[in-house]
XYZ file of C-alpha atoms in Angstrom:
163
model
C 8.337 10.945 11.815
C 4.647 10.573 11.002
C 5.292 10.951 7.263
C 8.149 8.454 7.407
C 5.970 5.850 9.121
C 3.149 6.456 6.655
C 5.371 6.286 3.567
C 7.148 3.219 4.934
C 3.834 1.396 5.353
C 2.758 2.324 1.838
C 6.110 1.125 0.487
C 5.763 -2.191 2.341
C 2.364 -2.729 0.745
C 3.785 -1.670 -2.647
C 6.593 -4.221 -2.387
C 4.113 -6.958 -1.540
C 2.001 -5.835 -4.502
C 4.988 -5.994 -6.864
C 5.829 -9.489 -5.637
C 2.237 -10.747 -5.809
C 1.618 -9.264 -9.264
C 4.798 -10.848 -10.610
C 3.208 -14.272 -10.294
C 0.635 -15.326 -12.917
C -3.001 -15.139 -11.906
C -3.983 -18.355 -13.702
C -6.523 -19.541 -11.123
C -8.534 -16.339 -11.455
C -8.091 -15.700 -15.178
C -11.808 -15.537 -15.943
C -12.843 -13.513 -12.879
C -13.927 -10.007 -13.899
C -12.036 -7.118 -12.370
C -14.139 -4.406 -14.017
C -17.371 -4.750 -15.982
C -18.480 -1.963 -18.293
C -22.109 -3.115 -18.032
C -22.227 -2.099 -14.345
C -21.410 1.565 -15.039
C -21.956 2.149 -18.759
C -21.618 5.934 -18.496
C -18.335 5.742 -16.580
C -16.514 2.802 -18.148
C -16.392 1.124 -21.540
C -13.762 -1.472 -20.648
C -14.209 -5.068 -19.469
C -11.091 -6.268 -17.647
C -10.467 -9.721 -16.179
C -7.613 -10.944 -14.026
C -6.488 -12.923 -17.076
C -6.060 -9.651 -18.981
C -3.845 -8.365 -16.186
C -1.744 -11.526 -16.162
C -1.298 -11.292 -19.946
C 0.024 -7.733 -19.588
C 3.184 -9.091 -17.991
C 4.843 -6.957 -15.355
C 3.105 -5.025 -12.555
C 3.642 -1.605 -14.176
C 1.847 -2.721 -17.349
C -0.868 -4.329 -15.211
C -1.411 -1.026 -13.396
C -1.850 0.727 -16.737
C -4.766 -1.622 -17.529
C -6.818 -0.488 -14.538
C -9.773 1.554 -15.828
C -9.858 5.261 -14.973
C -12.773 4.754 -12.602
C -10.688 2.247 -10.619
C -7.817 4.722 -10.351
C -10.215 7.382 -9.081
C -11.413 4.886 -6.458
C -7.826 4.445 -5.241
C -7.382 8.207 -5.027
C -10.719 8.717 -3.240
C -10.071 6.067 -0.583
C -6.523 7.343 0.051
C -7.860 10.900 0.318
C -10.555 9.882 2.791
C -8.028 8.045 4.996
C -5.696 11.071 4.924
C -8.532 13.467 5.740
C -9.704 11.291 8.621
C -6.158 11.115 9.999
C -5.732 14.888 9.856
C -8.907 15.487 11.882
C -8.041 13.120 14.739
C -7.819 14.800 18.138
C -5.225 15.509 19.368
C -3.396 16.063 16.104
C -0.044 14.286 15.807
C 1.711 17.672 15.609
C 0.105 18.706 18.899
C 0.927 15.679 21.026
C -1.262 13.039 19.395
C -0.119 9.529 18.600
C 2.333 9.401 15.706
C 1.483 6.863 13.025
C -1.840 5.786 14.492
C -4.961 5.864 12.348
C -7.879 3.742 13.526
C -9.151 3.238 9.969
C -6.075 1.440 8.697
C -3.591 -1.192 9.746
C -1.048 -0.205 12.374
C 1.397 -3.090 12.798
C 2.762 -1.822 16.106
C -0.561 -0.561 17.473
C -2.972 -3.352 16.534
C -6.306 -3.238 18.326
C -7.189 -6.220 20.506
C -10.397 -5.985 22.472
C -10.456 -2.243 21.978
C -7.007 -1.590 23.439
C -3.865 -1.157 21.336
C -1.134 -3.712 21.971
C 1.410 -0.942 22.230
C -0.334 0.471 25.300
C 0.434 -2.781 27.159
C 4.126 -2.797 26.150
C 6.886 -1.105 28.080
C 8.271 2.114 26.633
C 11.549 0.402 25.698
C 9.856 -2.431 23.800
C 7.461 -0.025 22.076
C 10.349 2.189 20.940
C 12.268 -0.856 19.683
C 9.269 -2.115 17.679
C 8.636 1.337 16.202
C 12.299 1.583 15.180
C 12.047 -1.864 13.580
C 8.997 -0.681 11.639
C 10.856 2.448 10.525
C 13.869 0.414 9.385
C 11.675 -2.025 7.456
C 9.770 0.891 5.931
C 13.002 2.530 4.787
C 14.138 -0.728 3.190
C 10.717 -1.151 1.549
C 10.971 2.365 0.079
C 14.284 1.422 -1.519
C 12.794 -1.900 -2.645
C 9.747 -0.240 -4.217
C 12.021 2.142 -6.123
C 14.109 -0.835 -7.267
C 11.046 -2.760 -8.437
C 9.792 0.297 -10.307
C 13.168 0.909 -11.945
C 13.481 -2.750 -12.935
C 10.130 -2.800 -14.689
C 10.344 0.646 -16.282
C 14.017 0.980 -17.347
C 15.723 -1.978 -19.010
C 19.117 -2.736 -17.514
C 18.647 -0.454 -14.497
C 19.029 -3.275 -11.978
C 22.363 -5.149 -12.263
C 22.373 -8.941 -12.608
C 18.629 -9.086 -13.327
C 17.717 -9.918 -16.878
C 14.238 -9.908 -18.362
C 10.965 -8.569 -17.073
C 9.671 -11.258 -14.741
């Protein structure tokens, strides 16, 4: 269940990323995304948001991210995973499933130091968690569909072009 919640949340963010990246970034075209002059030994590429918008679809935009930026993604994801695995009690030993205080938890948001879900009845909490699971499952299918659309021409019926 923990893995399903986690993957569903990632897929929801991925779907929002696909949708957001499908729109042109014209207002921020000249804003630098990566500057080689900041880390000359690590990067030799200057990338602006305009370069990303010119690449077209989100898959091609992802390919433009410098290697150092990709390592940053991997490092942050690894740190969040490591932190989650060392929480006490562990989710496999009776700890809260799907709760990580470092990241967003849509059903367990913190307000004044107390999670909202602790103030809800068990029935309402279970219903909201099931809604999150259902939306996460749909987002996983959606993320696969977005990826297929942008990577394999003709893979999504009734959608023509790469927009």
